[in-house]
mmCIF file of N, CA and C in Angstrom:
data_model
loop_
_atom_site.group_PDB
_atom_site.id
_atom_site.type_symbol
_atom_site.label_atom_id
_atom_site.label_comp_id
_atom_site.label_asym_id
_atom_site.label_seq_id
_atom_site.Cartn_x
_atom_site.Cartn_y
_atom_site.Cartn_z
ATOM 1 N N ASP I 1 63.409 -70.260 -9.831
ATOM 2 C CA ASP I 1 63.123 -71.656 -9.568
ATOM 3 C C ASP I 1 62.001 -72.126 -10.476
ATOM 4 N N GLU I 2 62.242 -73.129 -11.307
ATOM 5 C CA GLU I 2 61.249 -73.588 -12.263
ATOM 6 C C GLU I 2 60.036 -74.187 -11.585
ATOM 7 N N SER I 3 60.222 -74.839 -10.453
ATOM 8 C CA SER I 3 59.105 -75.502 -9.795
ATOM 9 C C SER I 3 58.069 -74.509 -9.288
ATOM 10 N N SER I 4 58.479 -73.291 -8.981
ATOM 11 C CA SER I 4 57.542 -72.295 -8.476
ATOM 12 C C SER I 4 56.857 -71.528 -9.605
ATOM 13 N N GLY I 5 57.372 -71.685 -10.849
ATOM 14 C CA GLY I 5 56.782 -70.951 -11.960
ATOM 15 C C GLY I 5 57.342 -69.555 -12.111
ATOM 16 N N TYR I 6 58.419 -69.250 -11.387
ATOM 17 C CA TYR I 6 59.040 -67.935 -11.476
ATOM 18 C C TYR I 6 60.458 -68.062 -11.991
ATOM 19 N N GLU I 7 60.878 -67.060 -12.767
ATOM 20 C CA GLU I 7 62.258 -67.005 -13.208
ATOM 21 C C GLU I 7 63.112 -66.510 -12.053
ATOM 22 N N SER I 8 64.396 -66.719 -12.165
ATOM 23 C CA SER I 8 65.281 -66.238 -11.116
ATOM 24 C C SER I 8 65.341 -64.718 -11.153
ATOM 25 N N GLU I 9 65.731 -64.119 -10.037
ATOM 26 C CA GLU I 9 65.817 -62.653 -9.978
ATOM 27 C C GLU I 9 66.820 -62.129 -10.983
ATOM 28 N N SER I 10 67.947 -62.838 -11.151
ATOM 29 C CA SER I 10 68.966 -62.364 -12.074
ATOM 30 C C SER I 10 68.456 -62.394 -13.506
ATOM 31 N N ALA I 11 67.627 -63.373 -13.861
ATOM 32 C CA ALA I 11 67.070 -63.432 -15.213
ATOM 33 C C ALA I 11 66.152 -62.241 -15.456
ATOM 34 N N GLY I 12 65.366 -61.869 -14.452
ATOM 35 C CA GLY I 12 64.476 -60.718 -14.586
ATOM 36 C C GLY I 12 65.251 -59.429 -14.701
ATOM 37 N N ALA I 13 66.340 -59.313 -13.930
ATOM 38 C CA ALA I 13 67.150 -58.103 -13.959
ATOM 39 C C ALA I 13 67.850 -57.951 -15.302
ATOM 40 N N GLU I 14 68.249 -59.065 -15.919
ATOM 41 C CA GLU I 14 68.915 -59.005 -17.216
ATOM 42 C C GLU I 14 67.989 -58.450 -18.291
ATOM 43 N N ARG I 15 66.707 -58.631 -18.125
ATOM 44 C CA ARG I 15 65.738 -58.156 -19.107
ATOM 45 C C ARG I 15 65.165 -56.803 -18.733
ATOM 46 N N GLY I 16 65.735 -56.162 -17.745
ATOM 47 C CA GLY I 16 65.272 -54.844 -17.369
ATOM 48 C C GLY I 16 64.145 -54.865 -16.363
ATOM 49 N N GLY I 17 63.929 -56.009 -15.709
ATOM 50 C CA GLY I 17 62.868 -56.109 -14.711
ATOM 51 C C GLY I 17 63.223 -55.341 -13.458
ATOM 52 N N ALA I 18 62.242 -55.069 -12.625
ATOM 53 C CA ALA I 18 62.473 -54.347 -11.374
ATOM 54 C C ALA I 18 63.302 -55.196 -10.427
ATOM 55 N N ARG I 19 64.182 -54.567 -9.702
ATOM 56 C CA ARG I 19 65.034 -55.285 -8.764
ATOM 57 C C ARG I 19 64.195 -55.885 -7.653
ATOM 58 N N GLY I 20 64.456 -57.163 -7.354
ATOM 59 C CA GLY I 20 63.740 -57.827 -6.282
ATOM 60 C C GLY I 20 62.409 -58.415 -6.699
ATOM 61 N N ARG I 21 61.952 -58.134 -7.894
ATOM 62 C CA ARG I 21 60.686 -58.682 -8.388
ATOM 63 C C ARG I 21 60.968 -59.879 -9.271
ATOM 64 N N GLN I 22 60.110 -60.865 -9.175
ATOM 65 C CA GLN I 22 60.239 -62.027 -10.040
ATOM 66 C C GLN I 22 59.091 -62.035 -11.025
ATOM 67 N N ARG I 23 59.406 -62.384 -12.243
ATOM 68 C CA ARG I 23 58.404 -62.411 -13.301
ATOM 69 C C ARG I 23 57.981 -63.863 -13.524
ATOM 70 N N ARG I 24 56.692 -64.071 -13.633
ATOM 71 C CA ARG I 24 56.178 -65.430 -13.864
ATOM 72 C C ARG I 24 56.573 -65.884 -15.267
ATOM 73 N N ALA I 25 57.026 -67.112 -15.360
ATOM 74 C CA ALA I 25 57.414 -67.670 -16.652
ATOM 75 C C ALA I 25 56.183 -67.813 -17.541
ATOM 76 N N ARG I 26 56.376 -67.663 -18.829
ATOM 77 C CA ARG I 26 55.287 -67.785 -19.782
ATOM 78 C C ARG I 26 54.809 -69.231 -19.825
ATOM 79 N N THR I 27 53.497 -69.435 -19.840
ATOM 80 C CA THR I 27 52.926 -70.769 -19.882
ATOM 81 C C THR I 27 52.824 -71.231 -21.326
ATOM 82 N N ALA I 28 53.323 -72.429 -21.587
ATOM 83 C CA ALA I 28 53.182 -73.031 -22.906
ATOM 84 C C ALA I 28 52.038 -74.035 -22.819
ATOM 85 N N PHE I 29 50.883 -73.672 -23.363
ATOM 86 C CA PHE I 29 49.722 -74.549 -23.322
ATOM 87 C C PHE I 29 49.852 -75.629 -24.387
ATOM 88 N N THR I 30 49.391 -76.823 -24.076
ATOM 89 C CA THR I 30 49.391 -77.894 -25.063
ATOM 90 C C THR I 30 48.232 -77.674 -26.024
ATOM 91 N N ALA I 31 48.271 -78.346 -27.156
ATOM 92 C CA ALA I 31 47.195 -78.216 -28.143
ATOM 93 C C ALA I 31 45.861 -78.663 -27.546
ATOM 94 N N GLU I 32 45.894 -79.710 -26.736
ATOM 95 C CA GLU I 32 44.674 -80.208 -26.109
ATOM 96 C C GLU I 32 44.094 -79.181 -25.131
ATOM 97 N N GLN I 33 44.975 -78.527 -24.365
ATOM 98 C CA GLN I 33 44.522 -77.509 -23.423
ATOM 99 C C GLN I 33 43.893 -76.333 -24.162
ATOM 100 N N VAL I 34 44.542 -75.881 -25.224
ATOM 101 C CA VAL I 34 44.022 -74.747 -25.998
ATOM 102 C C VAL I 34 42.676 -75.102 -26.614
ATOM 103 N N CYS I 35 42.571 -76.315 -27.130
ATOM 104 C CA CYS I 35 41.307 -76.749 -27.738
ATOM 105 C C CYS I 35 40.184 -76.717 -26.708
ATOM 106 N N ARG I 36 40.433 -77.242 -25.531
ATOM 107 C CA ARG I 36 39.416 -77.263 -24.465
ATOM 108 C C ARG I 36 39.083 -75.840 -24.004
ATOM 109 N N LEU I 37 40.109 -74.996 -23.878
ATOM 110 C CA LEU I 37 39.881 -73.609 -23.482
ATOM 111 C C LEU I 37 39.036 -72.878 -24.516
ATOM 112 N N GLU I 38 39.356 -73.066 -25.793
ATOM 113 C CA GLU I 38 38.599 -72.403 -26.860
ATOM 114 C C GLU I 38 37.147 -72.874 -26.885
ATOM 115 N N LYS I 39 36.929 -74.179 -26.720
ATOM 116 C CA LYS I 39 35.557 -74.701 -26.705
ATOM 117 C C LYS I 39 34.767 -74.113 -25.542
ATOM 118 N N THR I 40 35.413 -74.028 -24.390
ATOM 119 C CA THR I 40 34.758 -73.453 -23.219
ATOM 120 C C THR I 40 34.471 -71.975 -23.446
ATOM 121 N N PHE I 41 35.408 -71.274 -24.065
ATOM 122 C CA PHE I 41 35.243 -69.844 -24.337
ATOM 123 C C PHE I 41 34.067 -69.592 -25.286
ATOM 124 N N GLN I 42 33.857 -70.487 -26.252
ATOM 125 C CA GLN I 42 32.742 -70.323 -27.181
ATOM 126 C C GLN I 42 31.396 -70.373 -26.458
ATOM 127 N N ARG I 43 31.320 -71.165 -25.376
ATOM 128 C CA ARG I 43 30.081 -71.276 -24.601
ATOM 129 C C ARG I 43 29.953 -70.187 -23.558
ATOM 130 N N HIS I 44 31.072 -69.869 -22.887
ATOM 131 C CA HIS I 44 31.059 -68.912 -21.779
ATOM 132 C C HIS I 44 32.236 -67.956 -21.925
ATOM 133 N N LYS I 45 31.953 -66.690 -22.110
ATOM 134 C CA LYS I 45 33.035 -65.701 -22.216
ATOM 135 C C LYS I 45 33.644 -65.386 -20.850
ATOM 136 N N TYR I 46 32.872 -65.637 -19.804
ATOM 137 C CA TYR I 46 33.341 -65.403 -18.434
ATOM 138 C C TYR I 46 33.103 -66.672 -17.629
ATOM 139 N N LEU I 47 34.056 -67.009 -16.765
ATOM 140 C CA LEU I 47 33.915 -68.173 -15.900
ATOM 141 C C LEU I 47 33.811 -67.722 -14.455
ATOM 142 N N GLY I 48 32.917 -68.351 -13.731
ATOM 143 C CA GLY I 48 32.844 -68.131 -12.294
ATOM 144 C C GLY I 48 33.923 -68.941 -11.607
ATOM 145 N N ALA I 49 34.057 -68.747 -10.322
ATOM 146 C CA ALA I 49 35.107 -69.428 -9.555
ATOM 147 C C ALA I 49 34.977 -70.943 -9.625
ATOM 148 N N THR I 50 33.750 -71.444 -9.543
ATOM 149 C CA THR I 50 33.542 -72.895 -9.566
ATOM 150 C C THR I 50 33.939 -73.481 -10.914
ATOM 151 N N GLU I 51 33.477 -72.859 -12.006
ATOM 152 C CA GLU I 51 33.825 -73.349 -13.340
ATOM 153 C C GLU I 51 35.330 -73.259 -13.581
ATOM 154 N N ARG I 52 35.921 -72.158 -13.137
ATOM 155 C CA ARG I 52 37.368 -71.981 -13.301
ATOM 156 C C ARG I 52 38.136 -73.057 -12.546
ATOM 157 N N ARG I 53 37.697 -73.356 -11.327
ATOM 158 C CA ARG I 53 38.355 -74.378 -10.510
ATOM 159 C C ARG I 53 38.273 -75.751 -11.179
ATOM 160 N N LYS I 54 37.091 -76.095 -11.689
ATOM 161 C CA LYS I 54 36.897 -77.383 -12.358
ATOM 162 C C LYS I 54 37.743 -77.496 -13.622
ATOM 163 N N LEU I 55 37.754 -76.432 -14.417
ATOM 164 C CA LEU I 55 38.526 -76.433 -15.655
ATOM 165 C C LEU I 55 40.018 -76.527 -15.367
ATOM 166 N N ALA I 56 40.466 -75.804 -14.365
ATOM 167 C CA ALA I 56 41.886 -75.846 -13.987
ATOM 168 C C ALA I 56 42.295 -77.261 -13.572
ATOM 169 N N ALA I 57 41.456 -77.909 -12.805
ATOM 170 C CA ALA I 57 41.763 -79.276 -12.365
ATOM 171 C C ALA I 57 41.780 -80.232 -13.553
ATOM 172 N N ALA I 58 40.822 -80.080 -14.459
ATOM 173 C CA ALA I 58 40.732 -80.956 -15.622
ATOM 174 C C ALA I 58 41.934 -80.790 -16.559
ATOM 175 N N LEU I 59 42.432 -79.563 -16.678
ATOM 176 C CA LEU I 59 43.540 -79.283 -17.597
ATOM 177 C C LEU I 59 44.903 -79.289 -16.910
ATOM 178 N N GLN I 60 44.909 -79.530 -15.611
ATOM 179 C CA GLN I 60 46.143 -79.526 -14.813
ATOM 180 C C GLN I 60 46.875 -78.190 -14.936
ATOM 181 N N LEU I 61 46.103 -77.117 -14.792
ATOM 182 C CA LEU I 61 46.634 -75.756 -14.800
ATOM 183 C C LEU I 61 46.164 -75.082 -13.520
ATOM 184 N N SER I 62 46.748 -73.940 -13.197
ATOM 185 C CA SER I 62 46.305 -73.202 -12.020
ATOM 186 C C SER I 62 45.089 -72.351 -12.388
ATOM 187 N N GLU I 63 44.340 -71.976 -11.374
ATOM 188 C CA GLU I 63 43.175 -71.110 -11.609
ATOM 189 C C GLU I 63 43.615 -69.773 -12.181
ATOM 190 N N ILE I 64 44.760 -69.282 -11.748
ATOM 191 C CA ILE I 64 45.275 -68.002 -12.253
ATOM 192 C C ILE I 64 45.600 -68.107 -13.740
ATOM 193 N N GLN I 65 46.150 -69.246 -14.165
ATOM 194 C CA GLN I 65 46.441 -69.438 -15.592
ATOM 195 C C GLN I 65 45.158 -69.445 -16.410
ATOM 196 N N ILE I 66 44.114 -70.073 -15.897
ATOM 197 C CA ILE I 66 42.821 -70.097 -16.586
ATOM 198 C C ILE I 66 42.239 -68.691 -16.650
ATOM 199 N N LYS I 67 42.272 -67.993 -15.526
ATOM 200 C CA LYS I 67 41.740 -66.621 -15.465
ATOM 201 C C LYS I 67 42.467 -65.720 -16.457
ATOM 202 N N THR I 68 43.770 -65.800 -16.485
ATOM 203 C CA THR I 68 44.577 -64.972 -17.386
ATOM 204 C C THR I 68 44.305 -65.324 -18.840
ATOM 205 N N TRP I 69 44.191 -66.626 -19.143
ATOM 206 C CA TRP I 69 43.912 -67.040 -20.511
ATOM 207 C C TRP I 69 42.585 -66.441 -20.986
ATOM 208 N N PHE I 70 41.558 -66.506 -20.138
ATOM 209 C CA PHE I 70 40.248 -65.961 -20.511
ATOM 210 C C PHE I 70 40.308 -64.446 -20.677
ATOM 211 N N GLN I 71 41.043 -63.762 -19.817
ATOM 212 C CA GLN I 71 41.190 -62.305 -19.965
ATOM 213 C C GLN I 71 41.851 -61.976 -21.294
ATOM 214 N N ASN I 72 42.929 -62.683 -21.594
ATOM 215 C CA ASN I 72 43.644 -62.447 -22.854
ATOM 216 C C ASN I 72 42.784 -62.789 -24.056
ATOM 217 N N ARG I 73 42.001 -63.852 -23.956
ATOM 218 C CA ARG I 73 41.146 -64.269 -25.081
ATOM 219 C C ARG I 73 40.031 -63.262 -25.325
ATOM 220 N N ARG I 74 39.481 -62.695 -24.252
ATOM 221 C CA ARG I 74 38.454 -61.657 -24.431
ATOM 222 C C ARG I 74 39.048 -60.424 -25.104
ATOM 223 N N MET I 75 40.267 -60.075 -24.747
ATOM 224 C CA MET I 75 40.924 -58.917 -25.381
ATOM 225 C C MET I 75 41.209 -59.207 -26.851
ATOM 226 N N LYS I 76 41.600 -60.429 -27.168
ATOM 227 C CA LYS I 76 41.832 -60.819 -28.567
ATOM 228 C C LYS I 76 40.533 -60.690 -29.363
ATOM 229 N N LEU I 77 39.423 -61.148 -28.779
ATOM 230 C CA LEU I 77 38.126 -61.046 -29.443
ATOM 231 C C LEU I 77 37.749 -59.581 -29.662
ATOM 232 N N LYS I 78 37.993 -58.760 -28.670
ATOM 233 C CA LYS I 78 37.684 -57.332 -28.758
ATOM 234 C C LYS I 78 38.485 -56.666 -29.889
ATOM 235 N N ARG I 79 39.764 -57.035 -30.012
ATOM 236 C CA ARG I 79 40.608 -56.488 -31.091
ATOM 237 C C ARG I 79 40.113 -56.942 -32.464
ATOM 238 N N GLN I 80 39.652 -58.200 -32.546
ATOM 239 C CA GLN I 80 39.175 -58.729 -33.831
ATOM 240 C C GLN I 80 37.895 -58.030 -34.275
ATOM 241 N N ILE I 81 37.077 -57.659 -33.312
ATOM 242 C CA ILE I 81 35.812 -56.974 -33.621
ATOM 243 C C ILE I 81 36.139 -55.520 -33.948
#
């Protein structure tokens, strides 16, 4: 179901996913969202719950999407170093 952010079970099974598990669809961030996320990341490598909540509301994303983006961005920085 697209509205829930999850692919259908059959789509996950076709890709070798575990039976009965649903995989979250990949988020396509807009250029504006990425720009704001990158600017925030330059100031703060880690966000607390309050900052994450505010940023999620401002960008119309979920807190989990913000948390995951920051985790992935820190790993990207670590690989670059």
